[in-house]
Amino acid sequence: MIRPFDTSNLLVTYYNRKGLVDKTGKVTVPPVYKDIQLNGGKISALPFKKWTLFEDAGSGDKAFFFDKIIPVDEDLFAIQTSDNVGVITKEEAYNVYLPDLTLISVKHKLLIVSNGEYQGVLDARGNQVLAPNYDKIDIREDVIFAQIRRRDKQDWQAFNHRGVLQSNQRYESFFVVSPDRIGAVRNGKKGLLDRSGNEVSPFIYDVLLPMKDNKSVVSYQGNQGIINSKGHWVITPYKDSLAVYEHFVFYQQGTQSGILDLSERVLYGTQNKLSTLSGKFLISRDQDGYQVIDSRGSLLTEQHYDSVYAIHKDLLALKRSETYWLFRPSNGQKIKAPEHTELLGRYAEDAIAAKIDGQWGFIGEQGRLRIANRYEAVDEFSEGLAAVKLIGKWGIINRQEELVIQPAYDHIAPFYAGLSVVQKGGLSGMVNKSGQLVLDVQYESIERFDNYILIKSGGLLGLADQRGNLIRSPRYDSIYTTDGRNFVVSKEGLFGVVDLSGQDIVPVAFESIQPLGSNYLAAEPSNRIILPSK
């Protein structure tokens, strides 16, 4: 488009970008601006927002000028200029450019666009997948859900990524059931769809719970049953309630409860109160106390106990008449704990915390005292060390009961990767196994992740690596990562990126950051400028 601008120039528009040429056709202002105006003899221009692409820790010398830019993949970008949408390459070659549309988002290499009233879908070549006739679009990995609001609330239909309708059925809503199955609601009843939106079960269920091991508990006509991922009955619906565990199915029917196998055979049933323990065992309670049942329905403890609880996945604590036993269900071994044991704690690294005569120590799997009961409190062993409390303060002992860290802290967390978070006076720090401070006790909080540590002081966040080496002292308002190696940070409304080596990938100078794999798009605001006279 070309139209007069002033006595010397013509206003030209190229892909919705404005510039100026003189009457001989020479470019006087390149066509890169959103708007150009003449005020009081001076030419002012409003740039598009500047988006700088930082690739592989580069200097960010590639810039784009658009209202909006969203990565489609590592080589293509969806862009918005005023009321036009396009798809460009990194070299800014246009794959497609379409007028009178607004870019909403990009998901799974498909563009959700709006014509101002309704939404539709385009592919990366600009081909129309779904016309803009829908109130809302929801794109999943293998299916598109499109909504047209209706009085009966059956608003949604399922399409594949080519825009082909999967069925004539309509749905009220969707919910996650498993990675391979989508729950949907139709006319108030629930059913299953596959990843592509095809129905794989009838829509007859009042309740459809998330799947465990490709099995879902469902409610049908007031009773509960179990279906598999193909929608077939595994256990027909005739129980009041069901729960799927790794080793059994727990049921309740009237006053009876018990366990079933997957052929609906009752392995164990009782009128007693029944509960699960560690997802592997059942605890039956009657007027005489508790008994332990395994996943096959076999009684493991003929005697009754006052209390039963798990201290490890295959080790239980039994108590009767002020006496404790260690019980291993896998082989039926039962070992008496030391006399005057008052409580057994968790089992870890071949040691069990035990409170004996009012003081804490550790016993072994055979019930013998390994570390004397001389402490006010103890925590479980981790990496060969355990926290112990003496005279109101926590320290660390090793397996030989040598004090590795003197009792000086208000709290000591279990060791992980050779480090522990310690607290004193309401502040946190980190120590190594020798008790040396890796991070001084001066932080409001320390939060550990697999390969990095977030620290907080004065309401600001900092960053350390997994060994506790300080990368950035607390100075940021927010820190987040998408890969555990590079971190988007913000300070006073501006964003940047740092990595775990402490290198600034993107300076903290941008109004927003978009991660793109290992690359980043950084946005700067646009302000009207006065162009120099030529």
XYZ file of C-alpha atoms in Angstrom:
534
model
C 0.000 0.000 0.000
C 1.272 3.490 -0.941
C -0.299 6.838 -0.059
C 0.865 10.483 0.257
C 2.568 11.445 3.524
C 4.043 14.957 3.121
C 5.352 17.122 0.308
C 8.491 14.981 -0.036
C 7.514 11.448 0.944
C 5.066 8.648 0.352
C 3.927 6.301 3.124
C 4.452 2.659 2.157
C 3.162 -0.439 3.974
C 4.908 -3.792 3.635
C 3.551 -6.767 5.624
C 1.766 -4.211 7.790
C 5.017 -2.373 8.513
C 5.227 1.276 7.582
C 8.067 3.265 6.050
C 8.702 6.246 3.767
C 10.025 6.637 0.217
C 10.643 9.867 -1.646
C 9.036 10.639 -4.987
C 11.937 9.036 -6.835
C 11.295 5.760 -4.983
C 14.300 6.033 -2.699
C 13.717 4.646 0.820
C 14.013 7.448 3.376
C 12.591 5.512 6.328
C 12.761 1.704 6.152
C 9.387 -0.099 6.493
C 9.852 -1.472 10.015
C 7.488 0.736 12.061
C 4.010 0.177 13.443
C 2.993 3.801 12.871
C 4.528 6.948 11.337
C 3.101 10.434 11.878
C 3.934 14.009 10.938
C 3.623 16.451 13.861
C 4.765 20.056 13.691
C 7.070 19.339 10.819
C 8.741 16.446 12.630
C 8.359 12.777 11.740
C 7.643 10.437 14.673
C 7.541 6.676 14.512
C 6.236 3.960 16.828
C 8.358 0.823 16.553
C 6.958 -2.644 16.954
C 8.050 -4.448 20.084
C 11.640 -5.622 19.690
C 12.259 -9.348 20.201
C 15.911 -10.403 20.473
C 16.827 -14.033 19.845
C 19.625 -15.355 22.053
C 20.957 -18.619 20.599
C 23.415 -20.976 22.321
C 24.587 -18.331 24.797
C 25.178 -15.932 21.908
C 25.189 -12.165 22.073
C 21.636 -11.758 20.816
C 22.388 -10.074 17.499
C 19.216 -11.318 15.784
C 16.179 -9.113 16.375
C 12.552 -9.214 15.232
C 10.029 -6.372 15.323
C 6.441 -7.525 15.910
C 3.601 -6.981 18.375
C 3.789 -10.648 19.344
C 6.020 -13.569 18.453
C 5.581 -17.181 19.633
C 7.876 -20.093 18.732
C 6.262 -22.805 16.591
C 9.431 -24.912 16.681
C 13.148 -24.082 16.750
C 13.041 -22.745 13.177
C 9.590 -21.172 12.802
C 7.774 -18.363 14.617
C 4.154 -17.257 14.647
C 3.934 -13.451 14.581
C 1.353 -10.700 15.055
C 1.529 -7.235 13.499
C -1.507 -5.121 14.370
C -4.451 -7.230 13.104
C -2.422 -9.594 10.919
C -0.945 -13.029 11.617
C 1.986 -14.732 9.916
C 4.539 -17.524 10.190
C 8.188 -16.668 9.559
C 11.562 -18.395 9.558
C 14.562 -17.240 11.600
C 15.680 -15.368 8.488
C 12.296 -13.603 8.545
C 11.040 -15.192 5.344
C 7.235 -15.450 5.421
C 5.601 -18.853 5.102
C 2.194 -17.210 5.315
C 0.681 -13.808 6.123
C -3.043 -13.476 6.812
C -5.013 -10.280 7.503
C -7.767 -9.581 10.050
C -6.677 -12.179 12.608
C -5.285 -12.152 16.143
C -2.745 -14.689 17.370
C -3.937 -16.309 20.622
C -1.359 -19.044 21.236
C 0.657 -21.864 19.669
C 0.382 -25.481 20.838
C 1.839 -28.611 19.237
C 2.869 -26.596 16.133
C -0.690 -25.350 15.570
C -1.788 -21.709 15.817
C -4.938 -20.692 17.679
C -6.228 -17.488 16.060
C -9.244 -15.230 16.463
C -11.211 -13.099 14.021
C -12.226 -10.846 16.894
C -15.233 -12.917 17.910
C -14.474 -16.587 17.361
C -11.406 -18.829 17.402
C -9.952 -21.149 14.780
C -6.775 -23.144 14.061
C -4.020 -22.806 11.437
C -1.065 -25.058 10.736
C 2.497 -23.742 10.343
C 1.973 -23.310 6.585
C -1.059 -21.130 7.188
C -3.539 -23.784 6.068
C -6.866 -23.561 7.833
C -7.342 -26.542 10.142
C -10.498 -25.226 11.788
C -12.368 -22.148 10.575
C -12.794 -19.367 13.200
C -16.276 -20.478 14.214
C -15.613 -21.593 17.805
C -15.893 -19.970 21.205
C -12.775 -21.705 22.512
C -10.055 -24.047 21.267
C -8.090 -26.552 23.373
C -5.214 -28.289 21.548
C -3.794 -31.506 23.045
C -0.918 -33.634 21.763
C -3.077 -35.678 19.361
C -6.486 -34.011 19.397
C -8.179 -30.636 19.146
C -11.235 -29.893 21.279
C -13.412 -27.073 19.909
C -16.263 -25.414 21.790
C -19.514 -23.902 20.516
C -21.641 -22.917 23.522
C -25.088 -24.544 23.563
C -28.053 -24.433 25.901
C -27.728 -28.151 26.674
C -24.038 -27.573 27.622
C -22.872 -30.222 25.137
C -20.379 -27.656 23.834
C -17.275 -29.571 22.751
C -16.321 -31.699 19.750
C -13.098 -33.588 19.031
C -11.006 -33.142 15.847
C -7.658 -34.552 14.819
C -4.736 -32.218 14.002
C -5.852 -32.111 10.357
C -9.252 -30.788 11.385
C -11.162 -34.022 10.737
C -14.110 -34.545 13.098
C -13.518 -37.668 15.171
C -17.209 -38.333 15.825
C -20.559 -36.552 15.862
C -20.681 -36.752 19.639
C -20.545 -33.595 21.783
C -19.206 -33.261 25.322
C -19.621 -31.040 28.360
C -16.017 -31.144 29.618
C -12.776 -33.123 29.732
C -10.399 -34.278 32.479
C -7.149 -36.212 32.785
C -7.416 -39.949 33.455
C -3.992 -41.233 32.329
C -1.272 -40.316 29.779
C -3.146 -42.351 27.152
C -6.745 -41.686 28.127
C -8.930 -38.593 28.415
C -12.033 -38.514 30.565
C -15.063 -36.754 29.085
C -18.590 -35.891 30.216
C -21.635 -36.260 27.947
C -25.190 -35.630 29.158
C -23.981 -35.822 32.741
C -22.277 -39.215 32.317
C -18.551 -39.936 32.111
C -16.589 -42.067 29.658
C -13.156 -42.592 28.089
C -11.546 -41.171 24.947
C -8.173 -42.216 23.541
C -5.395 -39.673 22.838
C -6.935 -38.927 19.416
C -10.417 -38.237 20.811
C -12.016 -41.549 19.824
C -14.487 -43.054 22.291
C -13.245 -46.271 23.911
C -15.934 -46.800 26.541
C -19.661 -46.207 26.914
C -20.688 -42.957 28.620
C -22.563 -44.492 31.541
C -20.478 -43.705 34.614
C -21.321 -41.280 37.421
C -17.711 -41.341 38.682
C -14.549 -42.132 36.709
C -11.331 -41.888 38.737
C -7.736 -41.455 37.466
C -6.199 -44.731 36.321
C -3.710 -46.828 38.263
C -1.958 -49.554 36.274
C -4.436 -48.924 33.412
C -7.411 -49.513 35.707
C -10.019 -47.006 36.801
C -12.585 -47.216 39.562
C -16.008 -46.166 38.221
C -19.438 -45.682 39.740
C -22.390 -47.156 37.839
C -25.996 -47.220 39.064
C -24.933 -46.585 42.649
C -22.227 -49.257 42.825
C -18.526 -49.250 42.060
C -16.603 -51.399 39.605
C -13.298 -51.296 37.723
C -12.683 -50.845 33.993
C -9.458 -51.121 32.003
C -8.088 -48.657 29.455
C -10.240 -50.251 26.718
C -13.403 -49.630 28.725
C -13.947 -53.318 29.532
C -15.112 -54.410 32.956
C -12.357 -55.856 35.120
C -14.605 -56.019 38.162
C -18.326 -55.605 37.591
C -20.108 -52.908 39.628
C -21.643 -54.477 42.683
C -19.540 -53.054 45.555
C -20.201 -49.940 47.634
C -16.609 -48.786 47.153
C -13.369 -50.031 45.577
C -9.727 -48.921 45.636
C -6.957 -50.233 43.380
C -3.569 -50.931 44.954
C -0.443 -52.417 43.423
C -1.000 -55.826 44.978
C -4.776 -56.047 45.480
C -8.207 -54.444 45.126
C -9.756 -53.272 48.381
C -13.566 -53.388 48.600
C -16.381 -52.472 50.960
C -19.884 -53.900 50.698
C -22.325 -53.087 53.441
C -20.701 -54.036 56.728
C -18.136 -56.285 55.034
C -14.762 -55.273 53.639
C -11.920 -57.249 52.110
C -9.723 -57.810 49.067
C -10.376 -59.163 45.574
C -8.179 -60.394 42.775
C -8.784 -59.149 39.224
C -11.080 -62.093 38.453
C -13.424 -60.783 41.199
C -12.575 -63.689 43.501
C -12.817 -62.682 47.169
C -9.427 -63.377 48.746
C -10.400 -62.121 52.166
C -13.559 -60.751 53.692
C -14.491 -59.720 57.200
C -17.047 -57.850 59.257
C -14.185 -56.290 61.214
C -12.880 -52.811 60.519
C -10.295 -53.150 57.743
C -7.676 -50.655 56.581
C -4.677 -50.715 54.251
C -1.040 -50.380 55.284
C 1.667 -49.189 52.855
C -0.522 -50.321 49.937
C 0.750 -53.880 50.501
C -0.977 -55.186 53.626
C -4.310 -55.018 55.416
C -4.929 -54.396 59.088
C -8.010 -56.053 60.591
C -9.354 -54.663 63.856
C -11.806 -56.289 66.246
C -12.446 -56.020 69.978
C -9.198 -57.902 70.713
C -6.945 -55.615 68.631
C -5.172 -55.653 65.264
C -4.058 -58.439 62.922
C -2.038 -58.274 59.676
C -3.261 -59.812 56.384
C -1.209 -60.028 53.181
C -2.382 -59.231 49.631
C -3.464 -62.853 49.065
C -5.768 -62.754 52.084
C -3.514 -64.870 54.316
C -3.376 -64.064 58.030
C 0.202 -63.147 58.930
C -0.225 -62.586 62.669
C -2.358 -65.031 64.620
C -2.087 -62.945 67.756
C -3.762 -59.564 68.212
C -1.824 -56.352 68.837
C -2.623 -52.975 70.390
C -1.090 -51.134 67.447
C 0.493 -51.942 64.091
C 2.323 -49.501 61.812
C 4.887 -49.566 59.015
C 8.436 -48.363 59.660
C 9.614 -49.460 56.199
C 8.016 -50.938 53.070
C 8.629 -54.515 54.355
C 9.040 -53.951 58.078
C 6.259 -53.402 60.595
C 6.222 -52.382 64.240
C 3.867 -54.441 66.459
C 2.928 -53.452 70.003
C 1.124 -55.443 72.670
C 1.044 -54.854 76.442
C 3.860 -52.250 76.334
C 6.107 -54.611 74.354
C 7.304 -53.945 70.791
C 8.279 -56.388 68.051
C 9.808 -55.972 64.611
C 7.856 -57.998 62.053
C 8.915 -58.721 58.479
C 5.824 -59.909 56.507
C 7.864 -61.351 53.611
C 9.257 -64.154 55.770
C 7.144 -63.981 58.936
C 10.170 -63.167 61.113
C 9.223 -61.502 64.410
C 11.899 -60.087 66.726
C 11.346 -58.559 70.119
C 12.606 -55.023 70.662
C 14.666 -54.199 73.791
C 12.902 -54.069 77.154
C 11.257 -50.742 78.035
C 10.945 -49.679 74.376
C 8.324 -46.929 74.277
C 8.244 -46.155 70.545
C 9.862 -47.284 67.292
C 10.664 -44.804 64.539
C 11.523 -45.193 60.863
C 13.947 -47.810 59.541
C 16.758 -46.499 57.334
C 20.250 -47.770 56.494
C 19.940 -50.845 58.755
C 19.043 -48.770 61.818
C 15.730 -48.140 63.561
C 15.145 -45.147 65.799
C 13.942 -46.367 69.196
C 12.770 -44.561 72.325
C 13.813 -46.603 75.369
C 13.340 -45.461 78.962
C 12.481 -41.960 77.805
C 15.622 -41.477 75.659
C 16.277 -42.147 71.969
C 18.864 -44.367 70.325
C 19.041 -46.873 67.458
C 18.491 -50.637 67.241
C 19.283 -53.049 64.402
C 16.991 -55.378 62.474
C 17.695 -58.116 65.022
C 16.406 -55.923 67.832
C 19.766 -55.296 69.499
C 20.835 -51.835 70.639
C 23.349 -50.330 68.225
C 23.571 -46.747 69.470
C 22.821 -46.123 73.115
C 19.580 -44.444 74.103
C 21.071 -41.198 75.362
C 19.404 -38.548 73.147
C 16.352 -36.310 73.528
C 15.378 -37.016 69.920
C 16.888 -38.540 66.768
C 16.243 -38.500 63.041
C 16.762 -41.450 60.691
C 20.159 -42.210 59.150
C 20.960 -40.792 55.728
C 24.295 -41.264 53.960
C 25.745 -42.808 57.108
C 24.842 -39.891 59.375
C 21.955 -39.142 61.730
C 20.786 -35.993 63.492
C 20.561 -36.248 67.283
C 19.292 -33.798 69.900
C 21.211 -33.011 73.087
C 20.400 -30.272 75.607
C 17.858 -28.767 73.227
C 20.180 -28.549 70.201
C 20.770 -30.804 67.186
C 24.069 -32.278 66.048
C 25.201 -35.165 63.820
C 26.626 -38.585 64.678
C 28.060 -41.295 62.433
C 27.507 -45.065 62.665
C 30.248 -45.285 65.319
C 28.326 -42.701 67.407
C 31.061 -40.117 66.937
C 29.846 -36.520 66.972
C 30.634 -35.244 63.507
C 28.761 -31.968 64.099
C 28.432 -30.619 67.612
C 24.879 -29.934 68.864
C 24.445 -26.279 67.908
C 21.433 -26.129 65.610
C 17.682 -25.828 66.045
C 17.086 -28.299 63.199
C 19.153 -30.475 60.853
C 17.593 -32.047 57.740
C 18.658 -35.503 56.448
C 21.769 -35.510 54.268
C 21.331 -35.679 50.520
C 24.190 -35.583 47.976
C 26.604 -34.913 50.852
C 24.835 -31.810 52.168
C 22.264 -30.959 54.831
C 20.132 -27.876 55.486
C 20.589 -26.599 59.047
C 18.666 -23.963 60.972
C 19.623 -21.680 63.822
C 17.765 -18.662 65.169
C 15.168 -18.837 62.403
C 17.776 -18.726 59.605
C 19.032 -21.520 57.329
C 22.402 -22.610 55.984
C 24.034 -25.766 54.573
C 26.764 -28.013 55.940
C 28.784 -30.836 54.429
C 29.487 -34.176 56.111
C 32.427 -32.690 57.973
C 30.222 -30.039 59.503
C 31.752 -27.223 57.466
C 29.353 -24.499 56.365
C 28.902 -24.561 52.619
C 26.277 -21.817 52.803
C 26.353 -19.561 55.852
C 23.400 -19.585 58.242
C 21.952 -16.313 56.977
C 19.063 -17.219 54.683
C 15.325 -17.097 55.271
C 14.913 -20.372 53.407
C 16.864 -22.916 51.362
C 14.998 -25.070 48.851
C 16.826 -28.003 47.248
C 16.202 -29.464 43.790
C 17.987 -32.216 41.839
C 20.839 -30.077 40.518
C 20.360 -26.612 41.996
C 19.440 -24.801 45.205
C 17.243 -21.730 45.683
C 18.133 -19.434 48.576
C 16.106 -16.541 49.969
C 17.137 -13.497 51.987
C 15.380 -10.175 52.520
C 12.514 -11.420 50.357
C 14.865 -11.854 47.385
C 15.987 -15.079 45.697
C 19.454 -16.346 44.840
C 20.910 -19.472 43.261
C 23.506 -22.118 44.162
C 24.541 -25.323 42.410
C 23.895 -28.781 43.895
C 27.274 -28.687 45.720
C 26.282 -25.455 47.467
C 28.530 -23.187 45.414
C 26.948 -19.729 45.304
C 26.030 -18.700 41.754
C 23.984 -15.592 42.517
C 23.489 -14.018 45.941
C 19.844 -13.162 46.679
C 18.948 -10.262 44.401
C 16.023 -11.409 42.260
C 12.269 -11.132 42.685
C 11.686 -14.482 40.960
C 13.634 -17.433 39.545
C 12.301 -20.304 37.461
C 13.750 -22.914 35.135
C 12.408 -25.170 32.387
C 15.461 -27.421 32.096
C 17.316 -27.279 35.437
C 20.362 -25.687 33.745
C 19.257 -22.210 32.694
C 17.210 -19.882 34.887
C 14.886 -17.022 33.987
C 15.346 -14.350 36.653
C 13.528 -11.081 37.282
C 14.393 -7.899 39.124
C 12.186 -4.817 39.447
C 10.023 -5.912 36.523
C 12.882 -6.777 34.149
C 13.895 -10.295 33.097
C 17.080 -12.093 32.091
C 18.655 -15.574 32.027
C 21.617 -17.036 33.955
C 23.048 -20.563 33.839
C 24.489 -22.846 36.527
C 28.041 -21.700 35.771
C 27.049 -18.135 36.632
C 27.154 -16.902 33.046
C 24.627 -14.269 31.980
C 22.874 -15.794 28.970
C 20.470 -12.858 28.657
C 21.060 -9.613 30.589
C 18.374 -8.551 33.067
C 17.019 -5.814 30.832
C 13.883 -7.162 29.127
C 10.172 -6.920 29.891
C 9.599 -10.635 29.212
C 11.480 -13.817 28.281
C 10.217 -16.761 26.211
C 12.217 -20.030 26.507
C 12.768 -21.797 23.176
C 14.619 -25.013 23.972
C 18.149 -23.838 24.772
C 17.416 -20.466 23.143
C 15.471 -17.449 24.371
C 13.357 -14.662 22.942
C 13.645 -11.456 24.941
C 11.153 -8.589 24.513
C 11.726 -4.852 24.874
C 8.893 -2.289 25.093
C 8.298 0.116 22.228
C 8.185 3.913 22.610
C 7.496 6.549 20.013
C 10.659 8.162 18.645
C 11.488 11.224 16.556
C 13.194 10.298 13.307
C 16.118 12.409 12.150
C 15.493 14.743 9.210
C 16.943 13.717 5.905
